[in-house]
Coordinates of C-alpha atoms (C1' of nucleotides) in Angstrom, one line a residue:
Chain A
M1 CA -6.2 6.2 27.2
L2 CA -4.4 7.4 23.8
Y3 CA -6.5 4.8 22.2
C4 CA -9.9 5.9 23.6
L5 CA -10.2 8.6 20.7
S6 CA -9.6 6.0 17.8
Q7 CA -11.6 3.2 19.5
L8 CA -14.9 4.9 18.9
P9 CA -15.5 4.1 15.3
Q10 CA -18.9 5.6 15.0
Y11 CA -17.8 8.9 16.8
P12 CA -14.3 9.6 15.6
F13 CA -15.0 13.4 15.8
Q14 CA -17.0 13.5 19.2
G15 CA -16.9 16.8 20.8
V16 CA -14.6 18.4 18.2
T17 CA -16.6 18.9 14.9
I18 CA -19.8 17.1 15.8
M19 CA -21.9 19.6 14.3
S20 CA -19.8 20.8 11.4
E21 CA -19.8 18.6 8.1
L22 CA -16.6 16.7 7.6
R23 CA -14.3 18.4 5.1
V24 CA -11.1 16.6 3.9
R25 CA -8.4 17.3 1.2
F26 CA -5.7 15.6 -0.8
A27 CA -3.0 18.2 -1.4
P28 CA -0.3 16.7 -3.7
S29 CA 2.6 18.8 -5.1
P30 CA 2.7 18.6 -8.8
T31 CA 6.6 17.6 -9.1
G32 CA 5.9 14.2 -10.4
Y33 CA 3.5 11.3 -10.8
L34 CA 0.8 10.2 -8.5
H35 CA 2.8 7.5 -6.6
V36 CA 1.4 4.8 -4.6
G37 CA 1.9 6.5 -1.2
G38 CA -0.2 9.6 -2.3
A39 CA -2.6 7.4 -3.9
R40 CA -3.4 5.5 -0.5
T41 CA -3.5 9.1 1.2
A42 CA -6.0 10.2 -1.4
L43 CA -7.9 7.1 -0.9
F44 CA -8.2 7.5 3.0
N45 CA -9.5 10.8 2.7
W46 CA -12.0 10.0 -0.1
L47 CA -13.0 7.0 1.9
L48 CA -13.8 9.0 5.1
A49 CA -15.4 11.8 3.0
R50 CA -17.8 9.2 1.4
K51 CA -18.5 7.3 4.5
Q52 CA -19.7 10.4 6.4
G53 CA -21.2 12.2 3.6
G54 CA -18.4 14.9 3.9
T55 CA -16.7 16.8 1.2
F56 CA -13.3 15.7 -0.6
I57 CA -11.3 18.6 -1.9
L58 CA -8.4 18.5 -4.3
R59 CA -5.6 21.2 -4.0
I60 CA -2.5 21.4 -6.0
E61 CA 0.4 22.7 -3.9
D62 CA 2.3 24.4 -6.5
T63 CA 3.7 27.3 -4.6
D64 CA 7.4 25.8 -5.7
V65 CA 7.2 27.3 -9.1
E66 CA 10.4 26.1 -10.1
R67 CA 9.7 22.5 -9.6
S68 CA 5.8 22.3 -10.6
T69 CA 4.6 21.2 -13.8
K70 CA 1.6 21.0 -15.9
E71 CA 2.5 17.6 -16.9
S72 CA 2.6 16.5 -13.2
V73 CA -0.8 17.9 -12.6
D74 CA -2.1 16.1 -15.7
A75 CA -0.5 12.9 -14.4
I76 CA -1.9 13.6 -10.8
L77 CA -5.6 13.9 -12.2
E78 CA -5.1 10.9 -14.5
G79 CA -4.1 8.7 -11.6
M80 CA -7.0 10.0 -9.4
K81 CA -9.4 9.3 -12.0
W82 CA -8.3 6.0 -13.0
L83 CA -8.7 4.8 -9.5
G84 CA -12.1 6.4 -9.4
L85 CA -11.1 8.8 -6.5
D86 CA -13.6 11.6 -7.5
W87 CA -13.4 14.9 -5.6
D88 CA -16.2 17.4 -4.8
E89 CA -14.2 20.6 -4.8
G90 CA -11.3 21.7 -6.8
P91 CA -8.9 21.2 -8.1
F92 CA -7.6 24.5 -6.5
Y93 CA -4.1 25.8 -6.9
Q94 CA -2.0 27.5 -4.6
S95 CA -0.4 29.5 -7.2
D96 CA -3.7 31.3 -7.6
S97 CA -4.0 32.3 -3.8
F98 CA -0.4 34.3 -3.7
P99 CA -2.3 37.6 -2.9
L100 CA -4.3 35.8 -0.2
Y101 CA -1.1 34.5 1.5
K102 CA 0.5 38.0 1.2
E103 CA -2.3 39.4 3.0
Y104 CA -2.2 37.2 5.8
V105 CA 1.7 37.7 5.9
R106 CA 0.9 41.3 6.3
K107 CA -1.5 40.7 9.0
L108 CA 0.9 38.6 11.2
L109 CA 3.7 41.5 10.5
D110 CA 1.4 44.2 11.6
A111 CA 0.5 42.1 14.9
G112 CA 4.1 41.7 15.7
K113 CA 3.5 37.9 15.2
A114 CA 6.1 37.9 12.3
Y115 CA 9.2 39.8 11.6
K116 CA 11.6 40.5 8.8
C117 CA 14.9 38.6 8.6
Y118 CA 17.7 39.8 6.8
C119 CA 20.0 37.0 7.3
T120 CA 21.3 35.5 4.0
S121 CA 21.0 31.9 3.2
E122 CA 24.7 31.7 3.1
E123 CA 24.9 33.0 6.7
L124 CA 22.1 30.4 7.7
D125 CA 23.6 27.4 6.0
A126 CA 26.8 27.9 7.6
K127 CA 25.1 28.2 11.1
R128 CA 23.1 25.1 10.4
N129 CA 26.2 23.0 9.6
L130 CA 28.0 24.4 12.5
A131 CA 25.2 23.2 14.7
M132 CA 24.9 19.8 13.1
Q133 CA 28.5 19.4 13.6
E134 CA 28.3 20.3 17.3
G135 CA 25.5 18.1 17.7
R136 CA 22.9 20.5 18.6
K137 CA 19.5 20.9 16.9
P138 CA 20.0 23.1 13.8
K139 CA 17.6 26.0 14.4
Y140 CA 17.4 29.3 13.5
D141 CA 19.4 31.4 16.3
G142 CA 16.8 34.4 16.2
T143 CA 19.4 37.1 15.2
C144 CA 16.6 39.2 13.6
R145 CA 13.8 38.4 16.0
E146 CA 14.5 41.4 18.1
R147 CA 16.3 43.8 15.8
A148 CA 14.9 47.2 15.7
D149 CA 16.5 48.7 12.7
Q150 CA 15.1 48.0 9.2
P151 CA 17.7 48.0 6.6
E152 CA 16.4 49.8 3.5
G153 CA 16.7 48.0 0.3
Q154 CA 18.0 45.0 1.8
P155 CA 16.4 41.8 0.9
Y156 CA 14.5 40.0 3.7
V157 CA 12.3 37.0 4.4
V158 CA 9.5 36.9 6.7
R159 CA 9.7 34.9 9.9
F160 CA 7.0 33.6 12.2
R161 CA 7.6 34.7 15.7
A162 CA 7.0 31.3 17.4
P163 CA 6.1 31.0 21.0
Q164 CA 9.2 30.4 23.2
G165 CA 8.9 27.6 25.9
G166 CA 5.9 25.4 26.8
V167 CA 4.8 22.5 24.6
T168 CA 2.5 22.1 21.5
A169 CA 0.7 18.9 21.3
F170 CA -2.1 17.4 19.4
D171 CA -4.0 14.2 19.2
D172 CA -3.6 12.7 16.2
L173 CA -6.6 10.1 15.1
I174 CA -3.9 7.6 14.1
K175 CA -0.9 8.0 16.5
G176 CA -2.6 9.3 19.6
T177 CA -1.0 12.2 21.4
I178 CA 2.1 13.8 20.2
T179 CA 3.8 16.4 22.2
F180 CA 6.5 18.8 21.0
P181 CA 8.4 21.2 23.4
N182 CA 8.3 24.7 21.8
E183 CA 12.0 25.0 22.1
E184 CA 12.3 22.4 19.5
L185 CA 10.6 24.7 17.2
D186 CA 12.4 27.9 15.4
D187 CA 11.0 30.9 13.7
L188 CA 10.0 29.4 10.5
I189 CA 10.2 31.4 7.1
I190 CA 6.6 32.2 6.0
Q191 CA 7.7 34.4 3.1
R192 CA 10.7 34.3 1.0
T193 CA 13.0 36.9 -0.3
D194 CA 11.2 36.9 -3.6
G195 CA 8.0 37.6 -1.8
T196 CA 6.6 34.0 -2.2
P197 CA 4.9 32.3 0.6
T198 CA 6.4 28.9 2.0
Y199 CA 4.7 25.6 2.1
N200 CA 3.8 25.5 5.9
F201 CA 2.2 28.9 5.8
C202 CA 0.2 28.4 2.8
V203 CA -1.1 25.0 4.1
V204 CA -2.5 26.7 7.1
I205 CA -4.0 29.5 5.1
D206 CA -5.5 27.1 2.6
D207 CA -6.8 24.5 5.3
A208 CA -8.3 27.1 7.4
T209 CA -9.8 29.1 4.4
M210 CA -11.4 25.8 2.9
R211 CA -12.7 25.1 6.3
I212 CA -10.8 21.7 6.4
T213 CA -11.8 19.7 9.3
T214 CA -9.6 16.7 9.2
V215 CA -6.1 16.8 7.8
I216 CA -4.9 13.3 6.6
R217 CA -1.5 13.3 5.1
G218 CA 1.8 11.3 5.4
D219 CA 3.7 10.6 8.3
D220 CA 6.5 12.7 7.3
H221 CA 4.4 15.8 8.1
V222 CA 4.2 15.0 11.6
N223 CA 7.0 17.4 12.4
N224 CA 5.2 20.3 10.4
T225 CA 2.2 19.8 12.6
P226 CA 3.0 21.7 15.8
R227 CA 4.5 24.6 13.6
Q228 CA 1.2 24.9 11.6
I229 CA -0.7 24.6 14.9
Q230 CA 1.2 27.6 16.2
L231 CA 0.2 29.5 12.8
Y232 CA -3.5 28.6 13.4
E233 CA -3.5 30.0 16.8
A234 CA -1.4 33.2 15.8
L235 CA -4.0 33.5 13.0
G236 CA -7.0 32.8 15.1
F237 CA -8.4 29.9 13.2
P238 CA -9.8 26.8 14.7
V239 CA -7.3 24.0 14.7
P240 CA -8.4 20.9 12.8
Q241 CA -7.9 17.3 13.6
F242 CA -4.9 15.5 12.3
A243 CA -4.5 11.9 11.1
H244 CA -1.1 11.0 9.9
V245 CA -0.7 7.7 7.8
P246 CA 2.5 5.8 7.9
M247 CA 4.9 5.6 4.9
I248 CA 5.0 2.9 2.6
L249 CA 8.3 1.1 2.4
G250 CA 10.0 -1.1 -0.2
A251 CA 11.2 -4.6 0.5
D252 CA 14.4 -3.3 2.0
K253 CA 12.5 -1.3 4.6
A254 CA 13.6 1.9 3.1
R255 CA 11.2 4.5 1.9
L256 CA 9.5 3.4 -1.3
S257 CA 11.2 5.0 -4.3
K258 CA 11.7 4.3 -8.0
R259 CA 14.6 2.0 -7.3
H260 CA 12.4 -0.4 -6.0
G261 CA 10.3 -0.7 -9.1
A262 CA 7.2 1.1 -10.1
T263 CA 5.7 3.7 -7.8
S264 CA 3.5 5.5 -10.1
V265 CA -0.1 4.8 -10.1
I266 CA -0.4 4.9 -13.9
S267 CA 2.6 2.6 -14.5
Y268 CA 0.4 0.0 -12.6
R269 CA -2.5 0.5 -15.1
D270 CA 0.2 0.2 -17.9
M271 CA 1.5 -3.1 -16.5
G272 CA -2.2 -4.5 -16.7
Y273 CA -3.5 -4.0 -13.1
L274 CA -7.1 -3.3 -12.5
P275 CA -7.9 -0.2 -10.5
E276 CA -10.1 -2.0 -8.1
A277 CA -7.1 -4.3 -7.3
L278 CA -4.9 -1.5 -6.6
L279 CA -7.5 0.2 -4.5
N280 CA -8.1 -2.9 -2.6
Y281 CA -4.3 -3.5 -2.2
L282 CA -3.8 -0.1 -0.9
V283 CA -6.5 0.1 1.6
R284 CA -5.1 -3.2 3.2
L285 CA -1.8 -1.5 3.4
G286 CA -2.1 -0.4 7.0
W287 CA -5.6 -1.1 7.5
S288 CA -7.8 -3.8 8.4
H289 CA -11.0 -5.0 9.1
G290 CA -10.9 -8.3 10.9
D291 CA -9.9 -11.0 8.7
D292 CA -11.4 -9.3 5.4
E293 CA -9.1 -9.2 2.4
I294 CA -11.5 -8.5 -0.6
F295 CA -13.2 -5.2 -0.7
S296 CA -15.2 -3.5 -3.2
S297 CA -15.4 0.3 -3.1
E298 CA -18.7 0.3 -1.5
E299 CA -17.5 -2.2 1.3
M300 CA -14.4 0.0 1.9
I301 CA -16.6 3.0 2.4
Q302 CA -18.8 1.1 4.7
K303 CA -16.1 -0.6 6.7
F304 CA -13.3 2.2 6.9
D305 CA -12.2 3.5 10.2
I306 CA -9.4 6.0 10.3
G307 CA -8.9 4.8 13.9
N308 CA -8.1 1.5 12.6
V309 CA -5.3 2.4 10.7
G310 CA -2.1 1.0 11.9
R311 CA 0.6 3.3 13.5
S312 CA 3.6 1.7 11.7
A313 CA 5.1 1.9 8.2
S314 CA 4.3 -1.0 5.8
V315 CA 6.2 -2.6 3.1
F316 CA 4.8 -2.8 -0.4
N317 CA 4.4 -6.3 -1.5
T318 CA 3.9 -7.0 -5.3
E319 CA 2.9 -10.6 -4.9
K320 CA -0.2 -9.8 -2.9
L321 CA -1.3 -7.1 -5.2
N322 CA -0.7 -9.7 -8.0
W323 CA -3.1 -12.2 -6.0
L324 CA -5.7 -9.4 -5.9
N325 CA -5.3 -8.5 -9.5
A326 CA -6.0 -12.3 -10.3
H327 CA -8.9 -12.2 -8.2
Y328 CA -10.5 -9.1 -9.9
I329 CA -9.5 -10.8 -13.3
K330 CA -11.1 -14.0 -12.4
T331 CA -14.4 -12.4 -11.3
G332 CA -14.5 -9.7 -13.7
D333 CA -17.0 -8.8 -16.4
P334 CA -15.4 -10.3 -19.6
A335 CA -16.9 -7.7 -21.9
R336 CA -15.0 -5.0 -19.9
L337 CA -11.8 -7.0 -19.5
A338 CA -11.8 -7.4 -23.5
G339 CA -11.8 -3.6 -23.9
L340 CA -9.2 -3.1 -21.3
L341 CA -7.1 -5.8 -23.2
L342 CA -7.4 -4.1 -26.4
P343 CA -4.2 -1.7 -25.8
H344 CA -2.1 -4.7 -24.4
L345 CA -2.9 -6.8 -27.4
S346 CA -1.9 -4.3 -29.8
A347 CA 1.4 -4.0 -27.9
H348 CA 1.6 -7.6 -29.1
E349 CA 1.0 -6.9 -32.4
V350 CA -2.4 -8.4 -32.5
T351 CA -5.3 -7.5 -34.3
T352 CA -8.5 -8.9 -33.3
L353 CA -10.4 -8.3 -36.5
N354 CA -9.9 -11.7 -38.2
G355 CA -10.2 -13.9 -35.2
P356 CA -12.2 -15.4 -32.5
D357 CA -14.6 -13.4 -30.4
L358 CA -12.3 -11.6 -27.9
M359 CA -14.7 -11.9 -25.1
A360 CA -14.8 -15.7 -25.7
V361 CA -11.1 -15.6 -25.5
V362 CA -11.0 -13.7 -22.3
K363 CA -13.3 -16.2 -20.6
T364 CA -10.8 -18.8 -21.5
L365 CA -7.8 -16.8 -19.8
Q366 CA -9.6 -15.3 -17.0
E367 CA -8.3 -18.0 -14.6
R368 CA -5.0 -18.1 -16.0
A369 CA -3.7 -14.5 -15.8
Q370 CA -2.4 -12.2 -12.9
T371 CA -2.4 -9.3 -15.1
L372 CA -3.7 -7.9 -18.3
E373 CA -0.4 -7.9 -19.8
E374 CA 0.0 -11.5 -19.0
M375 CA -3.4 -12.2 -20.6
A376 CA -2.5 -10.5 -23.9
E377 CA 0.7 -12.7 -24.0
R378 CA -1.4 -15.8 -23.5
A379 CA -4.0 -14.4 -26.1
V380 CA -1.7 -14.0 -29.0
F381 CA -2.0 -17.5 -30.2
Y382 CA -5.5 -17.2 -30.9
Y383 CA -5.1 -14.5 -33.4
N384 CA -1.7 -15.5 -34.7
A385 CA -1.3 -19.0 -35.5
P386 CA 2.2 -20.6 -34.4
V387 CA 4.8 -20.1 -36.5
S388 CA 7.0 -22.7 -34.6
Y389 CA 6.4 -25.3 -32.0
D390 CA 7.9 -26.1 -28.5
E391 CA 10.2 -28.8 -30.0
A392 CA 11.2 -30.1 -26.7
A393 CA 7.6 -30.7 -25.9
L394 CA 7.0 -32.3 -29.2
A395 CA 9.9 -34.6 -29.0
K396 CA 8.1 -36.5 -26.1
F397 CA 6.1 -38.1 -28.8
D398 CA 7.1 -40.5 -31.6
K399 CA 6.6 -39.5 -35.1
E400 CA 4.3 -42.0 -35.7
L401 CA 2.0 -41.4 -32.9
L402 CA 2.1 -37.5 -33.7
L403 CA 0.9 -38.2 -37.2
A404 CA -1.7 -40.9 -36.2
V405 CA -3.0 -38.6 -33.5
F406 CA -3.4 -35.6 -35.7
A407 CA -5.0 -37.5 -38.4
A408 CA -7.5 -39.2 -36.0
V409 CA -8.5 -35.9 -34.3
T410 CA -8.9 -34.3 -37.7
E411 CA -11.0 -36.8 -38.9
K412 CA -13.4 -36.8 -35.7
L413 CA -13.5 -33.2 -35.9
A414 CA -14.6 -33.0 -39.2
S415 CA -17.5 -35.5 -39.1
A416 CA -18.9 -33.9 -35.9
P417 CA -21.0 -30.9 -35.5
L418 CA -19.4 -28.0 -33.6
G419 CA -20.2 -28.7 -30.1
D420 CA -19.7 -27.0 -26.7
V421 CA -16.6 -27.3 -24.6
A422 CA -18.0 -30.5 -23.0
G423 CA -19.0 -31.9 -26.3
I424 CA -15.5 -31.3 -27.6
D425 CA -13.9 -32.8 -24.7
A426 CA -16.2 -36.0 -25.0
L427 CA -15.0 -36.1 -28.7
F428 CA -11.4 -36.2 -27.8
K429 CA -12.3 -39.1 -25.2
E430 CA -13.6 -41.1 -27.9
V431 CA -10.6 -40.6 -29.9
C432 CA -8.4 -42.0 -26.9
T433 CA -10.8 -45.2 -26.3
E434 CA -11.1 -45.8 -29.9
N435 CA -7.2 -46.1 -30.3
S436 CA -6.4 -46.9 -26.8
W437 CA -4.4 -43.6 -26.5
K438 CA -4.2 -42.0 -23.1
M439 CA -5.6 -38.4 -22.8
G440 CA -1.9 -36.9 -22.6
Q441 CA -0.9 -38.4 -25.6
V442 CA -3.7 -36.9 -27.7
G443 CA -4.1 -33.6 -25.8
Q444 CA -0.8 -32.4 -25.5
P445 CA 0.3 -32.8 -29.3
V446 CA -3.0 -31.2 -30.2
R447 CA -2.3 -28.3 -27.8
I448 CA 1.1 -27.9 -29.2
A449 CA -0.4 -27.8 -32.7
L450 CA -3.0 -25.1 -31.6
S451 CA -1.1 -22.8 -29.5
G452 CA 2.6 -23.6 -30.3
G453 CA 3.2 -24.5 -26.6
T454 CA 2.2 -26.4 -23.6
Q455 CA 0.6 -23.6 -21.7
A456 CA -2.8 -22.9 -22.8
P457 CA -6.5 -23.4 -21.8
G458 CA -8.2 -26.5 -22.1
I459 CA -8.3 -28.4 -25.2
G460 CA -12.2 -28.0 -25.6
E461 CA -11.9 -24.4 -24.8
I462 CA -9.5 -23.6 -27.5
V463 CA -11.3 -25.8 -30.1
V464 CA -14.6 -24.2 -29.4
T465 CA -13.1 -20.7 -29.3
L466 CA -10.8 -21.1 -32.4
G467 CA -13.8 -22.8 -34.5
V468 CA -13.4 -26.3 -36.0
D469 CA -12.1 -25.1 -39.4
E470 CA -9.1 -22.9 -38.0
T471 CA -8.6 -25.9 -35.5
I472 CA -8.1 -28.5 -38.4
R473 CA -6.1 -25.9 -40.3
R474 CA -3.5 -25.6 -37.5
I475 CA -3.5 -29.4 -36.9
Q476 CA -2.9 -30.0 -40.5
K477 CA 0.1 -27.7 -40.5
A478 CA 1.5 -29.4 -37.5
R479 CA 1.1 -32.8 -39.1
E480 CA 3.2 -31.4 -42.0
H481 CA 5.8 -30.2 -39.6
A482 CA 5.7 -33.5 -38.1
A483 CA 5.8 -35.7 -41.1
G484 CA 8.9 -33.6 -42.4
K485 CA 11.0 -34.5 -39.4
Chain B
rG1 C1' 23.9 15.0 16.6
rU2 C1' 18.7 16.7 18.4
rC3 C1' 13.5 16.0 18.3
rC4 C1' 9.2 13.0 16.9
rC5 C1' 7.4 8.1 15.7
rC6 C1' 7.4 2.8 15.2
rU7 C1' 8.4 -2.6 17.0
rU8 C1' 3.4 -9.7 16.3
rC9 C1' 5.1 -15.4 11.0
rG10 C1' 9.5 -13.4 4.9
rU11 C1' 5.4 -9.7 3.8
rC12 C1' 0.1 -7.5 5.1
rU13 C1' -2.2 -8.1 9.4
rA14 C1' -6.0 -9.8 13.8
rG15 C1' -5.5 -9.6 19.2
rC16 C1' -3.5 -5.0 22.7
rC17 C1' -7.6 0.1 25.1
rU18 C1' -11.4 -3.5 28.8
rG19 C1' -4.6 -9.0 31.3
rG20 C1' -6.9 -15.5 31.4
rC21 C1' -11.0 -17.8 25.9
rC22 C1' -3.6 -17.0 22.2
rC23 C1' 1.9 -22.9 23.7
rA24 C1' -1.1 -16.2 19.0
rG25 C1' -5.9 -16.3 14.3
rG26 C1' -6.3 -14.9 8.9
rA27 C1' -4.0 -13.4 4.0
rC28 C1' 0.1 -13.5 0.3
rA29 C1' 4.3 -16.0 -0.8
rC30 C1' 6.9 -20.9 0.1
rC31 C1' 6.8 -26.3 0.5
rG32 C1' 3.5 -31.1 0.1
rC33 C1' -0.7 -33.9 -1.1
rC34 C1' -5.3 -34.0 -4.1
rC35 C1' -8.2 -32.6 -8.5
rU36 C1' -6.1 -32.7 -13.9
rU37 C1' -4.9 -33.6 -21.1
rU38 C1' -0.9 -28.7 -20.4
rC39 C1' -0.7 -24.2 -17.6
rA40 C1' -3.8 -22.3 -14.2
rC41 C1' -8.3 -22.4 -10.8
rG42 C1' -9.9 -24.9 -6.5
rG43 C1' -9.5 -28.3 -2.3
rC44 C1' -6.4 -30.1 2.0
rG45 C1' -2.2 -30.0 4.8
rG46 C1' 2.6 -27.7 6.3
rC47 C1' 6.5 -24.2 7.7
rG48 C1' 6.3 -19.7 10.1
rA49 C1' 5.9 -14.1 14.8
rC50 C1' 4.5 -11.6 20.2
rA51 C1' 12.5 -7.2 19.3
rC52 C1' 15.1 -7.8 24.0
rC53 C1' 15.6 -7.2 29.5
rG54 C1' 13.3 -6.2 34.0
rG55 C1' 8.8 -5.2 36.9
rU56 C1' 3.5 -5.5 38.3
rU57 C1' 0.1 -9.8 38.7
rC58 C1' -2.4 -16.2 40.4
rA59 C1' -1.9 -15.2 35.1
rA60 C1' 1.2 -10.4 30.1
rA61 C1' 1.6 -10.3 23.1
rU62 C1' -1.8 -7.1 26.1
rC63 C1' -0.1 -2.9 31.8
rC64 C1' 4.8 -0.2 33.8
rG65 C1' 10.0 0.9 33.3
rG66 C1' 14.4 0.4 30.5
rU67 C1' 17.5 -1.4 26.1
rA68 C1' 18.3 -2.3 21.3
rG69 C1' 16.8 -1.9 16.2
rG70 C1' 14.3 0.7 12.3
rG71 C1' 11.8 5.0 10.2
rG72 C1' 10.7 10.4 9.8
rA73 C1' 12.0 15.6 10.4
rC74 C1' 15.6 19.2 11.2
rG75 C1' 15.5 23.9 3.7
rC76 C1' 14.3 30.9 1.3
rC77 C1' 11.0 21.8 -0.9
rA78 C1' 6.6 20.3 -0.4

RNA sequence: GUCCCCUUCGUCUAGCCUGGCCCAGGACACCGCCCUUUCACGGCGGCGACACCGGUUCAAAUCCGGUAGGGGACGCCA
């Protein structure tokens, strides 16, 4: 029965918001970069909005003035933009709405639905520790809940007077019905001693005033949901739908964190991943559409269904991301890839000014690189002629053979007009038959001469890309190297 | 400790709602073979899972109960 709701792909909001337009939001707190978990949450929100013609709102939750930074905000926006997750409204900043929150705190206070609490954090900490030690749930004991006196000039926090007894339940779009006994929930603080509002309260006010219809957020917020629902009800706001997406874990099944390697979206860009690859990887983490693996943005939008998101956490697997990235590099537009490759090339001290056409270079490397970084590494030899050779590989051939091969190839190349890849390949075959050499005896030495090593594109591709003149120059150099041994 | 959630190949997952088509399908990784002048790409094949125990049923990965394991939350952080 729990599945019924989520198994109606076309009508996920049937009977609840059927008339109103979908409004979703991504609400990161600017205390770090946009990490892959956040990016996936943003993606699911974006997908649903785009699919249903709804509105995607970006809201920055910066009520913690201490830890929020402008740099983090910029980093988050940069990550969103790189992934192509465009938003329709915002970014809104919670720090701009403090007066609004205060107003609602006032309302709850006036209505007796909230009260001032004069307990100090030291007292609270002590009680909490004691409760934990005794194996009880560490919840506020309600000391100030019914107190009549209001000590003048004493610092206080404002607590929400939570309903006691009964249960608070909701139908999660991903997890099904979740029920909490109200006795598990204590009177949460909605305003701090310094007068600033707290997270759970701001979220409710914002989601309500922004008319959010569906809250899609991380799994770690499930426990906050019943308290928020109680606030919605106390405030007289309609309760939105909730969808809690499972966490992303590291290989050791612990929550993904820096020690598992890169978690920042931007660091994936810098390592040479394509945004469409990361997006594709992220959408398949916890969600699937039959046996499909490759999704363009359009296909994701078309096929996405929040009800098909899995209920369990998933492990982030770089191998699969690599495969996806290789796929998009393989099928990508060479001109675009060339542009994206530039920064990686300069990191390897390569200038493309005096060398082969970069787009031609990219074409020879598309099937050979998993990341742009790897492609850059493999492209270096095109622009910087080898200064040393893979001696171990060279040692497999006699000095005499080497010299003969280099001479024959040079001669053949010099006498023939520059052809296409097939033409050059044919030319090498001729050299082989004319001298009774095997292709391995010719191709490998030439490859080493041209690239310095043994791992490179096909000989024909290299020669055509490099040009005959440069090819001959490099073979000549290798010939001298071989002669000197 | 208390509460909430989760559990299909090493990993991502299909199937579960509507039991039989599933001695469980696909993908990544891994192994082997083929292609091949290197490295790759590609093709073919292999390895490999229903956490466990009971129950219901002619029949259970699918329904019910329990157990174990994992994760999350428990803050004047978000």
